Short mmCIF file of C-alpha atoms in Angstrom, two decimals:
data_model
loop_
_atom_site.label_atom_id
_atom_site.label_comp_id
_atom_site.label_asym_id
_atom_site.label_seq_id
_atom_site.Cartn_x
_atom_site.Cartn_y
_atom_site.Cartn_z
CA UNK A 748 -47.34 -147.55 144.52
CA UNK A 749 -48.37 -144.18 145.54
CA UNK A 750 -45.74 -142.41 147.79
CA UNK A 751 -46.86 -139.44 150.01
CA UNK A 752 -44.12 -137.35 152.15
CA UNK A 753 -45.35 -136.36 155.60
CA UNK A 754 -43.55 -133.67 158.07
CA UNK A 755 -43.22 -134.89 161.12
CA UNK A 756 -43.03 -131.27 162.80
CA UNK A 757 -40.62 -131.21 165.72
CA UNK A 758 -40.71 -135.30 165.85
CA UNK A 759 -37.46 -134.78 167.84
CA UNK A 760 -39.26 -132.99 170.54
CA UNK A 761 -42.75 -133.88 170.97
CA UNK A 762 -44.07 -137.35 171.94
CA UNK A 763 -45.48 -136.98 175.47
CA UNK A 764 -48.06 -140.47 176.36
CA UNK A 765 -46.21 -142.49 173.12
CA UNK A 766 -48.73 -139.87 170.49
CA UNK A 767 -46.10 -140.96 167.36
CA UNK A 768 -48.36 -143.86 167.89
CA UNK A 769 -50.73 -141.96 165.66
CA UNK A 770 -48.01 -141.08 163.03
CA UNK A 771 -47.08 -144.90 163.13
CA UNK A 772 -50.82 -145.94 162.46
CA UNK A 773 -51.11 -143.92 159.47
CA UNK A 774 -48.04 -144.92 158.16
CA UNK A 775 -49.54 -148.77 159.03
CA UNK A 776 -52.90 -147.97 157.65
CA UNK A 777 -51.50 -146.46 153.96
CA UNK A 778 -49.30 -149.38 153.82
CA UNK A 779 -52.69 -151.29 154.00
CA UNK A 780 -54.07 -149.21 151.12
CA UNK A 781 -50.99 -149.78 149.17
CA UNK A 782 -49.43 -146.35 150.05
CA UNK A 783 -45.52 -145.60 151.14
CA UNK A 784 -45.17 -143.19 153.71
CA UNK A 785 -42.15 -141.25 153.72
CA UNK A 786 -41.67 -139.63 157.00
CA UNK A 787 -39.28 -136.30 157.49
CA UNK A 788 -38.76 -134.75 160.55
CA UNK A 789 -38.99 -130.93 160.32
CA UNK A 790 -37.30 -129.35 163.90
CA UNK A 791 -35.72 -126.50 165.26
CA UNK A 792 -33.87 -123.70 162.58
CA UNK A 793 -35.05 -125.84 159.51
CA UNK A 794 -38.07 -124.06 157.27
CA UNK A 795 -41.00 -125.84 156.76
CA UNK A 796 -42.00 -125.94 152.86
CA UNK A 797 -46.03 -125.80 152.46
CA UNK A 798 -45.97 -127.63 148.98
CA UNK A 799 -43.45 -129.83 149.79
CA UNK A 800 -45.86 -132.22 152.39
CA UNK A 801 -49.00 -134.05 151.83
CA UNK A 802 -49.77 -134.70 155.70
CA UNK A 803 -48.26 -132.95 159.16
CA UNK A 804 -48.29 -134.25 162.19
CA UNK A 805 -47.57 -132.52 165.24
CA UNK A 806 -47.51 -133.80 168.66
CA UNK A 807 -47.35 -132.67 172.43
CA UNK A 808 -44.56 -132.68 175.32
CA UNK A 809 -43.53 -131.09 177.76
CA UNK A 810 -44.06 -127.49 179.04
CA UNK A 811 -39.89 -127.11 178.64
CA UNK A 812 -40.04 -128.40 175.40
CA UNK A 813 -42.75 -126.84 174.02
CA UNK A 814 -41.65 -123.27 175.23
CA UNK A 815 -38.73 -124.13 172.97
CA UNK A 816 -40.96 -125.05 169.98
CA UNK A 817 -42.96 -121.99 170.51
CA UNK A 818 -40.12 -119.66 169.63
CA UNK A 819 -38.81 -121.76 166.62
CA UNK A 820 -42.86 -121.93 165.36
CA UNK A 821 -42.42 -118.19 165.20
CA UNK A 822 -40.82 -118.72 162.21
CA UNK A 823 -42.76 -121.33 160.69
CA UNK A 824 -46.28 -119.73 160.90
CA UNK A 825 -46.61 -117.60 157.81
CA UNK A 826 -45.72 -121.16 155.76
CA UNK A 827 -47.86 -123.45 158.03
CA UNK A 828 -50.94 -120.78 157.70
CA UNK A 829 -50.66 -121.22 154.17
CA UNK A 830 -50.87 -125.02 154.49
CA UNK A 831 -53.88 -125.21 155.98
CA UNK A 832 -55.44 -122.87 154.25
CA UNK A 833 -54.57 -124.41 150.95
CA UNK A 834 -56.19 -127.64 151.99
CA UNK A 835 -52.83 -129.21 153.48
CA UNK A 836 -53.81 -132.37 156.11
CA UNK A 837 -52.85 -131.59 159.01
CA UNK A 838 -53.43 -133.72 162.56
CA UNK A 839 -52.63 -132.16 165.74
CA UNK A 840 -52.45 -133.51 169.21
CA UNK A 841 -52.34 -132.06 172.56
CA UNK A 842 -49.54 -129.57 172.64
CA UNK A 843 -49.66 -129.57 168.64
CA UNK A 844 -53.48 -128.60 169.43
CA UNK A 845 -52.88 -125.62 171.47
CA UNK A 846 -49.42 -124.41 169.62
CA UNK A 847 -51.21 -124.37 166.11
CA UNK A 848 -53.94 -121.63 167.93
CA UNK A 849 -52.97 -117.72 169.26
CA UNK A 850 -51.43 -119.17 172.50
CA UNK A 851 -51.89 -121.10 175.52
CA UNK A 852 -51.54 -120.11 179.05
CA UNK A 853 -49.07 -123.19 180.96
CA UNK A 854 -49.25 -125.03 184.07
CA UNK A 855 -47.29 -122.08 185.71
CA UNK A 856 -49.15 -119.17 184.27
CA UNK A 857 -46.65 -118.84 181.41
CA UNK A 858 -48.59 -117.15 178.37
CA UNK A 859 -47.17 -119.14 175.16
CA UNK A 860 -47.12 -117.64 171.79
CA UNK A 861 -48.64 -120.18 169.43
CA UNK A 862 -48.69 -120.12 165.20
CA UNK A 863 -51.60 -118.21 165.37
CA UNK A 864 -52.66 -120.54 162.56
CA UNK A 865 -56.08 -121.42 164.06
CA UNK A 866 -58.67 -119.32 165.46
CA UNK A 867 -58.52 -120.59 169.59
CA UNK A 868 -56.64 -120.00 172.69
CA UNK A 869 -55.79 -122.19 175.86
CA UNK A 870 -55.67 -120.87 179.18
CA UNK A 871 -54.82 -123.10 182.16
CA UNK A 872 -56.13 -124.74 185.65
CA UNK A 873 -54.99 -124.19 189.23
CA UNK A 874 -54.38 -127.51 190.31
CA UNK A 875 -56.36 -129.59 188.24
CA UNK A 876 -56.17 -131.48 185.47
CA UNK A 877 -58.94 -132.97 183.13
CA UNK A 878 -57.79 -136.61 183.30
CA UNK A 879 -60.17 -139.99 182.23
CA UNK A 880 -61.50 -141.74 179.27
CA UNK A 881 -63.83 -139.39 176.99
CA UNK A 882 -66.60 -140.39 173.92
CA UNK A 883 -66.70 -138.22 171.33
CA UNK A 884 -69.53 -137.63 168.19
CA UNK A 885 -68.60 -135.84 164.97
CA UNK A 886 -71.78 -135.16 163.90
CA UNK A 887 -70.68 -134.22 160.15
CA UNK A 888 -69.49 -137.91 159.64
CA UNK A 889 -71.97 -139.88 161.72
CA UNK A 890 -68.78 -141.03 163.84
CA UNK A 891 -67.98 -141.67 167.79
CA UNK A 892 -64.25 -141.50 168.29
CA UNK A 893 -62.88 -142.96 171.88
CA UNK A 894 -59.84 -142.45 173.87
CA UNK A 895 -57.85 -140.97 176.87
CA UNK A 896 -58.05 -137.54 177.76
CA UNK A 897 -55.20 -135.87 180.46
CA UNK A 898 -54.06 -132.04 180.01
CA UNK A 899 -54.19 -129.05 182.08
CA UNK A 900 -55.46 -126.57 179.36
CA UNK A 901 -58.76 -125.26 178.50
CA UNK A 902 -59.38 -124.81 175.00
CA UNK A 903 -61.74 -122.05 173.10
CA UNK A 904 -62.62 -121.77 169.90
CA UNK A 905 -63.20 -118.93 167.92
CA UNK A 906 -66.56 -119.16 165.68
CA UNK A 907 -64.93 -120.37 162.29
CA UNK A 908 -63.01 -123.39 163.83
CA UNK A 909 -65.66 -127.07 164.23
CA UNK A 910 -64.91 -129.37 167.60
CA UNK A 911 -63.76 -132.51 166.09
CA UNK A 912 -66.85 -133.72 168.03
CA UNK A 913 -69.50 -133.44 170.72
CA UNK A 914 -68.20 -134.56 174.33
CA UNK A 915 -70.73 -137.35 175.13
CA UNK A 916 -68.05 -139.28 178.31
CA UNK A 917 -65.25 -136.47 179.37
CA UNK A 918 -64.46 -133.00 180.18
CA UNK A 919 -63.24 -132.46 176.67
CA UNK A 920 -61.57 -128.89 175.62
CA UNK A 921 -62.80 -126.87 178.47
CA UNK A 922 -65.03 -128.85 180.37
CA UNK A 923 -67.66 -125.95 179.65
CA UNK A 924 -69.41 -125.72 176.11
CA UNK A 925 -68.94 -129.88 175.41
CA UNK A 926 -66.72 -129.31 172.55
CA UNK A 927 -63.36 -131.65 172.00
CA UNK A 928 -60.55 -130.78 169.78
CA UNK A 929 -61.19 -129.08 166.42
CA UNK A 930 -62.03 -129.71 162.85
CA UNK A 931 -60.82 -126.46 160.24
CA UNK A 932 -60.69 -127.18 156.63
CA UNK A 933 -58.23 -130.52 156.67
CA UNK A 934 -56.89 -130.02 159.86
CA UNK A 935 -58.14 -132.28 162.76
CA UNK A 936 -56.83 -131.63 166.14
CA UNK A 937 -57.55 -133.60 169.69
CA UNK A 938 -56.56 -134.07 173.12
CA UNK A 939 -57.15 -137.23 172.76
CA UNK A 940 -54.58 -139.63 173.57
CA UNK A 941 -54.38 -143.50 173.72
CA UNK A 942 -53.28 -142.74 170.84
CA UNK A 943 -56.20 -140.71 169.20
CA UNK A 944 -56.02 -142.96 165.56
CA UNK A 945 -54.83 -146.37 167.08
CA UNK A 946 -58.20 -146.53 168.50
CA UNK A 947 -60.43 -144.99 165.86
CA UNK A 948 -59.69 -146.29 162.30
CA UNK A 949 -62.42 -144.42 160.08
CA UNK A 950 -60.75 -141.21 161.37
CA UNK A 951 -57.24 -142.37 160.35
CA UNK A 952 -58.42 -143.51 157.04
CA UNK A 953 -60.55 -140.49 156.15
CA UNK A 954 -57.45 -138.59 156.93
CA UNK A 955 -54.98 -140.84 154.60
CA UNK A 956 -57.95 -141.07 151.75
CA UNK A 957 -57.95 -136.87 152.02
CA UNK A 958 -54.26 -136.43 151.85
CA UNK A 959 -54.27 -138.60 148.50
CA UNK A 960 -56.96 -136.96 147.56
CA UNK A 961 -55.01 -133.80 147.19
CA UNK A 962 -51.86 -134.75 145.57
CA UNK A 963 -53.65 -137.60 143.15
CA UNK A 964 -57.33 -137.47 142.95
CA UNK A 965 -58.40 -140.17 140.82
CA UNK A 966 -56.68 -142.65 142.96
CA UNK A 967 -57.79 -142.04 145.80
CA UNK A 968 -61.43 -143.23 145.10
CA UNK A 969 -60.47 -146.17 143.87
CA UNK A 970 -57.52 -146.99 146.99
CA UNK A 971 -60.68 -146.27 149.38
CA UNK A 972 -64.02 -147.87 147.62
#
């Protein structure tokens, strides 16, 4: 049996609206495929080792808690850069969205240092929130992802980082320009809750099938034909 080890980056922390639903529905769909999962959580004061991992996830919470993340990330960045960049998998969600860009303004006008790791930044509404269900097309994979949006920021992108998709039902990451969450390389990142991969399987595959891919390539065709 194949046997890939995710991080679970600050599992310990971050699970606002039940989103380690997504980790547990990768874990289920590999299992499927006839893939182990084994899970480490990666928190505060421990380093986070880029070759070590063949997935990430990080989740939201909390303003309080993710203040606290913010400063530990500070010293995670340099390594989680270099994950991405080198192809790492990577799914982000909600506050794992917005920490993984420069920095995102809070509920109370608090300017939050992200990882810097991905070319966006948040900034925040005055009494308001973008709250409902939202529709979503990736137009690289001919796929419509559905699910639950509900968070105060606004998300920008910078010109080298995709939406994950097209904002068809929603308000998406700004409410502005249509784009939702974003696509770089092998990192996909959403606000979409519900959670995000319970509800939309060909995403949660293509992200298992690319995180074999990496560590054993021939496989991974034949796990996913």
């Amino acid at each position: 049996m194949i046997e890939l080890t995710v991080c679970h980056l600050y599992g310990n922390l971050l699970n606002t609206y039940g989103d380690n639903g997504n980790l547990l529905m990768l874990k289920h769909r590999a299992k499927q495929h006839g893939i182990l999962f084994n899970i480490e959580i990666i928190s505060l004061n421990q380093s986070f080792d880029p070759s070590k991992y063949d997935l990430v996830f990080f989740g939201g919470g909390q303003d309080f808690e993710q203040r606290i993340v913010s400063l530990d990330l500070q010293t995670k960045k340099s390594d989680l850069s270099s994950y991405i960049e080198n192809d790492g998998v990577m799914v982000g969600i909600c506050g794992g969205f917005q920490l993984l860009g420069h920095y995102y303004v809070d509920a109370a006008g608090t300017k939050i240092e992200g990882a810097g790791a991905l070319d966006y930044y948040t900034l925040n509404q005055v009494n308001n929130r973008f709250i409902g269900d939202i529709v979503i097309k990736n137009e690289e994979f001919g796929e419509t992802y559905k699910g639950f949006e509900n968070h105060n920021g606004r998300t920008f992108l910078g010109d080298q980082v995709k939406p994950l998709g097209i904002v068809e039902k929603g308000q998406g990451n700004n409410g502005e320009d249509r784009t939702e969450g974003a696509h770089y390389k092998q990192t996909f990142c959403s606000y979409l809750h519900g959670p995000l991969l319970v509800q939309n399987i060909p995403l949660t595959d293509r992200i298992i099938k690319q995180a074999v891919k990496n560590r054993f390539p021939k496989q991974a065709e034949e796990l996913f034909s």
